[in-house]
Coordinates of C-alpha atoms and ligand atoms in Angstrom, one line a residue:
M1 CA 79.9 1.6 -11.4
P2 CA 80.5 -1.3 -12.8
T3 CA 77.6 -3.4 -11.2
R4 CA 74.7 -1.0 -11.8
R5 CA 74.1 -2.6 -15.3
A6 CA 73.9 -5.4 -13.9
L7 CA 71.4 -5.1 -11.2
L8 CA 69.3 -3.1 -13.2
C9 CA 68.5 -6.1 -15.8
G10 CA 65.2 -5.1 -17.9
G11 CA 66.5 -1.8 -17.8
A12 CA 65.6 1.8 -16.6
A13 CA 62.4 2.3 -17.1
S14 CA 60.6 -0.7 -16.0
V15 CA 63.0 -0.3 -12.7
L16 CA 60.8 2.7 -12.6
A17 CA 58.0 1.4 -13.4
G18 CA 57.9 -1.3 -10.6
A19 CA 60.1 0.6 -7.9
V20 CA 59.4 0.5 -4.3
A21 CA 56.0 0.4 -3.8
G22 CA 56.2 -0.4 -0.6
S23 CA 58.6 1.0 2.6
G24 CA 61.9 0.7 4.1
A25 CA 65.5 0.3 3.2
A26 CA 65.1 -3.3 2.9
Q27 CA 62.7 -3.1 0.1
A28 CA 65.3 -0.5 -1.9
A29 CA 67.9 -3.0 -0.8
A30 CA 66.4 -5.4 -3.0
R31 CA 65.8 -3.0 -6.4
P32 CA 68.1 0.0 -6.4
I33 CA 66.0 3.1 -6.5
P34 CA 66.8 4.6 -9.9
F35 CA 69.2 7.7 -10.3
G36 CA 69.0 10.3 -12.5
S37 CA 70.2 14.1 -13.4
A38 CA 69.0 16.9 -15.8
A39 CA 70.6 17.1 -18.8
E40 CA 71.3 20.7 -19.9
I41 CA 71.5 21.2 -23.7
G42 CA 74.6 23.2 -24.2
A43 CA 76.7 20.8 -22.6
F44 CA 74.7 18.2 -24.2
R45 CA 75.5 19.3 -27.4
E46 CA 79.0 20.4 -26.7
D47 CA 80.9 18.0 -24.1
A48 CA 81.1 14.3 -25.2
R49 CA 82.2 13.6 -21.4
Y50 CA 78.9 15.1 -20.9
R51 CA 76.6 13.0 -22.7
E52 CA 79.4 9.6 -21.6
A53 CA 79.0 11.0 -17.9
L54 CA 74.5 10.7 -18.4
K55 CA 75.0 7.3 -20.1
R56 CA 77.1 5.8 -17.3
Y57 CA 75.8 6.9 -14.2
C58 CA 71.7 8.0 -15.4
D59 CA 68.6 5.7 -15.3
V60 CA 66.3 8.7 -15.5
I61 CA 66.8 11.9 -17.5
V62 CA 65.3 15.2 -17.5
P63 CA 65.8 17.7 -20.0
M64 CA 66.8 20.5 -17.9
N65 CA 64.7 24.0 -19.7
D66 CA 64.1 22.6 -23.3
L67 CA 60.6 21.6 -22.0
K68 CA 59.9 24.8 -20.4
W69 CA 57.9 27.4 -22.3
Q70 CA 60.5 30.1 -23.2
A71 CA 62.0 26.9 -25.0
L72 CA 59.2 25.6 -26.8
R73 CA 57.2 28.9 -27.0
H74 CA 59.7 31.7 -28.1
D75 CA 58.1 31.9 -31.2
R76 CA 54.2 32.4 -30.5
P77 CA 52.7 30.0 -33.3
R78 CA 55.3 27.6 -33.7
F79 CA 56.3 25.2 -31.1
D80 CA 60.5 24.7 -31.4
F81 CA 60.8 21.2 -30.4
A82 CA 64.6 20.6 -31.1
G83 CA 66.5 20.7 -27.9
A84 CA 63.7 18.3 -26.2
D85 CA 63.6 15.9 -29.0
E86 CA 67.3 15.3 -29.3
I87 CA 67.5 15.0 -25.0
V88 CA 64.7 12.4 -25.9
A89 CA 66.0 10.8 -28.7
F90 CA 69.3 9.8 -26.4
A91 CA 67.9 9.2 -23.6
I92 CA 65.6 6.6 -25.2
A93 CA 68.2 5.3 -27.5
N94 CA 70.3 4.5 -24.2
G95 CA 67.5 3.2 -22.2
K96 CA 66.9 5.7 -19.6
A97 CA 63.4 6.7 -18.8
L98 CA 62.5 10.3 -18.9
R99 CA 60.8 12.6 -16.6
G100 CA 58.8 15.9 -18.4
H101 CA 59.8 19.1 -16.5
T102 CA 57.2 21.4 -16.5
L103 CA 53.9 22.1 -17.8
L104 CA 53.4 24.7 -16.3
W105 CA 55.7 27.3 -14.1
G106 CA 55.1 31.0 -13.4
E107 CA 58.9 31.8 -14.7
A108 CA 60.7 30.9 -18.2
L109 CA 58.0 32.5 -19.8
P110 CA 58.1 34.1 -23.4
P111 CA 57.5 37.6 -23.4
W112 CA 54.1 36.9 -25.1
A113 CA 52.9 34.8 -22.5
K114 CA 53.7 37.1 -19.8
G115 CA 51.2 39.9 -21.5
I116 CA 48.6 37.3 -21.5
T117 CA 45.6 39.4 -20.0
T118 CA 42.3 37.6 -19.8
R119 CA 41.2 34.4 -18.1
A120 CA 39.5 33.0 -21.2
E121 CA 43.1 33.2 -23.1
A122 CA 45.3 31.9 -20.5
E123 CA 42.8 28.7 -20.0
R124 CA 42.9 28.5 -23.8
E125 CA 46.8 28.7 -24.2
L126 CA 47.5 26.7 -21.3
V127 CA 45.4 23.8 -22.2
N128 CA 46.5 24.1 -25.9
H129 CA 50.1 24.0 -24.7
I130 CA 49.5 20.9 -22.7
E131 CA 47.8 19.1 -25.2
I132 CA 50.3 19.8 -27.8
V133 CA 53.5 18.7 -25.8
V134 CA 52.2 16.0 -23.8
D135 CA 50.8 14.3 -26.8
R136 CA 54.1 14.6 -28.6
Y137 CA 56.1 12.5 -26.1
K138 CA 53.1 10.5 -25.2
G139 CA 54.8 6.9 -24.5
R140 CA 57.7 8.2 -24.2
I141 CA 57.9 10.9 -21.3
A142 CA 56.5 8.7 -18.6
T143 CA 56.3 11.6 -15.9
W144 CA 55.7 14.7 -15.6
D145 CA 55.9 17.7 -13.4
V146 CA 53.1 19.0 -14.3
V147 CA 53.1 21.7 -12.4
N148 CA 56.2 23.4 -10.9
E149 CA 56.6 25.6 -7.9
V150 CA 53.1 26.5 -7.7
I151 CA 53.2 26.9 -3.9
K152 CA 54.3 30.7 -2.2
Y153 CA 57.3 31.0 -1.0
E154 CA 55.7 31.7 3.0
P155 CA 52.0 30.5 2.0
E156 CA 50.1 32.6 3.9
P157 CA 46.3 31.6 5.2
G158 CA 43.4 32.2 2.2
A159 CA 47.1 32.6 0.1
P160 CA 48.6 29.4 -0.9
Y161 CA 49.8 30.0 -4.4
R162 CA 52.7 31.8 -5.8
D163 CA 51.8 35.0 -7.7
T164 CA 52.3 33.9 -11.2
I165 CA 50.1 35.0 -14.7
W166 CA 48.0 31.8 -14.1
Q167 CA 47.2 32.7 -10.7
R168 CA 46.7 35.9 -11.5
L169 CA 44.2 35.2 -13.9
L170 CA 42.7 31.6 -13.3
G171 CA 42.9 31.4 -9.4
P172 CA 43.7 28.3 -7.8
E173 CA 42.0 26.0 -10.5
H174 CA 45.1 26.8 -12.8
I175 CA 46.6 24.0 -10.9
E176 CA 43.5 21.4 -11.9
I177 CA 43.3 22.8 -15.1
A178 CA 47.1 21.9 -15.9
F179 CA 46.4 17.9 -14.1
R180 CA 42.9 17.1 -15.9
T181 CA 44.6 18.5 -19.4
A182 CA 47.9 16.2 -18.8
A183 CA 45.3 13.0 -17.7
R184 CA 42.9 13.6 -20.6
V185 CA 46.0 13.3 -23.0
D186 CA 48.0 10.7 -21.3
P187 CA 45.9 8.8 -19.4
K188 CA 48.9 6.4 -18.2
A189 CA 51.3 9.2 -17.7
R190 CA 52.3 10.1 -14.0
L191 CA 51.7 13.6 -12.8
V192 CA 53.4 15.0 -10.1
L193 CA 53.5 18.2 -8.6
N194 CA 56.7 19.7 -8.2
D195 CA 58.2 22.2 -5.6
F196 CA 60.5 23.1 -3.0
L197 CA 61.8 24.0 0.8
F198 CA 59.5 21.1 2.1
E199 CA 63.1 20.3 4.3
E200 CA 63.5 24.0 5.8
A201 CA 63.4 24.4 9.3
T202 CA 60.8 27.3 9.4
P203 CA 57.9 28.4 9.7
A204 CA 57.2 28.7 5.7
G205 CA 59.0 25.3 5.3
A206 CA 56.0 23.8 7.5
A207 CA 53.1 26.1 5.8
R208 CA 54.5 24.7 2.5
R209 CA 54.0 21.1 3.5
K210 CA 50.8 21.7 4.5
V211 CA 49.4 23.7 1.4
A212 CA 51.0 20.3 -0.7
L213 CA 48.5 18.3 1.3
D214 CA 45.5 21.0 1.1
T215 CA 46.0 20.9 -2.7
F216 CA 46.5 17.0 -3.1
R217 CA 43.1 16.1 -1.0
R218 CA 41.2 19.2 -2.8
L219 CA 42.6 17.5 -6.2
R220 CA 41.7 14.0 -5.0
D221 CA 38.0 15.1 -4.3
K222 CA 37.5 17.0 -7.3
G223 CA 38.8 13.4 -8.9
I224 CA 41.6 15.0 -10.6
P225 CA 44.2 12.8 -11.3
V226 CA 47.7 13.2 -9.7
H227 CA 49.9 10.2 -8.7
G228 CA 52.9 12.2 -6.7
L229 CA 55.1 15.0 -5.3
G230 CA 58.4 15.8 -6.8
I231 CA 60.6 17.6 -3.8
Q232 CA 63.2 19.5 -5.7
A233 CA 65.5 18.9 -3.1
H234 CA 67.6 22.0 -3.5
L235 CA 69.7 22.1 0.0
Y236 CA 71.2 24.7 1.6
G237 CA 74.8 23.7 2.9
E238 CA 74.2 26.4 5.7
K239 CA 70.7 25.9 6.9
D240 CA 69.1 23.3 9.5
L241 CA 66.6 20.8 7.9
D242 CA 63.4 20.1 9.4
L243 CA 63.9 16.4 9.1
D244 CA 61.1 15.1 11.7
G245 CA 58.9 17.6 10.1
L246 CA 59.3 16.0 6.7
Q247 CA 59.0 12.6 7.5
H248 CA 55.7 13.5 9.2
F249 CA 54.9 14.8 5.8
L250 CA 56.4 12.2 3.8
R251 CA 53.8 9.5 6.0
D252 CA 51.1 11.9 5.4
L253 CA 51.9 12.2 1.6
D254 CA 52.1 7.9 1.7
A255 CA 48.5 8.0 3.4
L256 CA 47.1 9.7 0.6
G257 CA 48.2 7.0 -1.6
L258 CA 50.5 9.6 -3.3
D259 CA 54.0 8.8 -4.3
L260 CA 57.2 10.6 -4.3
E261 CA 60.8 11.5 -6.3
I262 CA 63.3 14.1 -5.5
T263 CA 63.5 15.6 -8.9
E264 CA 66.7 18.5 -8.5
L265 CA 69.0 17.6 -6.1
D266 CA 72.2 19.7 -5.1
V267 CA 73.7 21.3 -2.5
I268 CA 73.8 25.0 -2.3
D269 CA 77.7 25.3 -1.5
W270 CA 78.0 29.3 -1.5
K271 CA 78.6 29.4 2.7
L272 CA 80.5 26.5 3.2
P273 CA 84.2 26.4 4.0
A274 CA 86.1 27.3 0.6
D275 CA 88.2 24.1 1.0
P276 CA 87.0 21.8 -1.5
A277 CA 87.4 18.5 0.1
R278 CA 86.0 19.9 3.5
R279 CA 83.3 21.8 1.4
D280 CA 82.8 18.1 -0.3
K281 CA 82.3 15.6 2.9
L282 CA 79.8 18.9 3.8
A283 CA 77.9 18.8 1.0
A284 CA 77.7 14.4 0.7
A285 CA 76.9 15.1 4.6
R286 CA 74.2 17.1 3.8
V287 CA 72.7 15.2 1.4
S288 CA 72.9 11.9 3.6
G289 CA 71.3 13.3 6.0
F290 CA 68.6 14.3 4.0
L291 CA 68.1 11.2 2.1
E292 CA 68.7 8.8 5.2
A293 CA 65.5 10.5 6.5
V294 CA 63.7 10.6 3.4
V295 CA 64.0 6.8 2.7
A296 CA 63.0 5.7 6.3
A297 CA 59.8 7.4 6.2
K298 CA 59.0 6.8 2.4
P299 CA 61.2 5.6 -0.3
P300 CA 61.3 7.5 -3.3
R301 CA 60.5 6.3 -7.2
A302 CA 64.0 8.0 -8.2
I303 CA 66.0 10.7 -7.1
V304 CA 67.3 12.8 -9.9
T305 CA 69.9 15.2 -9.7
W306 CA 70.2 18.6 -11.0
G307 CA 72.8 18.5 -13.3
L308 CA 75.5 16.1 -12.7
T309 CA 78.8 17.5 -13.1
D310 CA 80.1 20.8 -11.3
R311 CA 81.4 21.5 -14.6
Y312 CA 78.2 22.7 -15.3
S313 CA 75.3 23.8 -12.6
W314 CA 73.2 26.8 -12.0
V315 CA 74.0 27.1 -7.9
Q316 CA 77.4 28.5 -10.0
D317 CA 74.9 31.5 -11.3
V318 CA 72.2 31.8 -8.7
F319 CA 74.6 31.2 -5.9
P320 CA 77.9 32.4 -6.4
R321 CA 80.2 32.2 -4.1
G322 CA 81.8 35.5 -2.0
D323 CA 85.2 34.1 -2.5
G324 CA 84.8 33.4 -5.8
A325 CA 85.6 29.9 -5.7
R326 CA 83.6 27.5 -8.4
A327 CA 80.5 26.0 -6.7
R328 CA 80.6 22.2 -6.2
P329 CA 76.8 21.4 -5.7
L330 CA 76.6 17.7 -8.0
P331 CA 78.1 14.5 -7.6
L332 CA 81.1 14.9 -10.2
D333 CA 83.3 17.2 -9.6
A334 CA 84.4 19.7 -12.8
D335 CA 87.1 16.8 -14.3
Y336 CA 83.7 13.9 -13.7
R337 CA 85.5 12.7 -11.0
P338 CA 83.1 11.2 -8.2
K339 CA 83.0 12.9 -5.4
P340 CA 82.2 12.0 -1.6
M341 CA 78.2 12.8 -2.6
M342 CA 78.5 10.1 -5.3
A343 CA 79.1 7.5 -2.7
V344 CA 76.1 8.6 -0.4
L345 CA 73.9 8.6 -3.8
E346 CA 74.7 5.0 -4.4
R347 CA 74.7 3.4 -0.6
I348 CA 71.2 5.0 -0.4
R349 CA 69.9 4.0 -3.8
R350 CA 71.4 0.4 -2.7
G351 CA 70.1 0.5 0.8
T352 CA 73.8 -0.9 1.5
A353 CA 76.4 0.1 4.2
A354 CA 79.3 1.5 1.6
G355 CA 79.8 4.4 1.4
K356 CA 79.3 5.4 4.9
Ligands
LIG401 C1 67.2 25.9 -13.7 C2 68.3 26.0 -14.5 O1 69.1 24.9 -14.5 C3 68.9 26.9 -15.7 O2 69.6 26.1 -16.4 C4 67.9 28.1 -16.0 O3 68.7 29.3 -16.8 C5 67.1 28.2 -15.5 O4 66.7 27.5 -14.4 N1 63.6 25.2 -9.9 C6 63.3 24.4 -11.1 C7 64.2 24.4 -12.4 O5 62.4 23.9 -11.2 O6 63.9 24.5 -13.6 C8 65.6 25.3 -12.5 O7 66.4 25.2 -13.5 C9 66.2 25.5 -10.9 C10 65.3 25.9 -10.1

């Protein structure tokens, strides 16, 4: 991608800051949508080719696991910033923007946090955690996934949120506490609600979209700052997408004055045919159909994949194929060669016809 850096003149951060305020593919063509990836600390430390790929392809970097409670808070009294600091320093040294993932999640909690039993303790710990983490990276991490996966998998009337320790002890207010605290500590940060399965053609997909919009309205009515939605976009290769429903949702989001990022894009290919070339083509087509619909309704401020190379991906662990073949969810293959998905990303980022 020799021309990318030239086009991005001014650096990733300024592109991100000024990205795509209006709508339509024409605007996206004028200024490429920033692209990025989550960086996994083990691969980052051990594999020089991985670091080179992050440098070469990414405008935005997300520490994949190192800002989660499990990594930062394994020892209750002492914060362990080692992994996060390494990735943040690398990103800044290489002119990349950063997304912070994540301040509140029901998963990746250390055992002591799962043992919190009272409302007062939950609020105290949550507020203290957000204050310390956001303050440390103030001015360096421009965007935070303040809450992650708070929407119930299949929301029901009166029960929109996922059953986590935060929801159990604090109720729906856990979301408000998190956003309010992050905004207080870093008033310049962009604060995002990050969640998944907004694209699924099921009643749950539609219900999840409604819960997101209701949550944004509630936050707005209470004067709590929130700037955007992160759509994870772990796209199942074998499932139908509800692109009309998704576009409608994105227009509603736009009407609320919120912006959008694609935050964890990959293709879960466990049910796709075994042949690698065919699988890659199908995965690229899935990404293309999804992103085209997204960009036509509301161009995202960034497109971030959850990893960069098939050499390392959570899909391999969580969605293993029945035939034992390696998962191929990402834009680079296990030998760092760009796959058809990379051409699709380039085309869509630039609003051009290449890579069709
Ligand atoms: C995953 C990481 O990729 C794995 O390395 C880790 O073992 C578990 O978490 N949704 C999210 C991400 O918001 O934080 C998850 O990341 C993938 C699903």
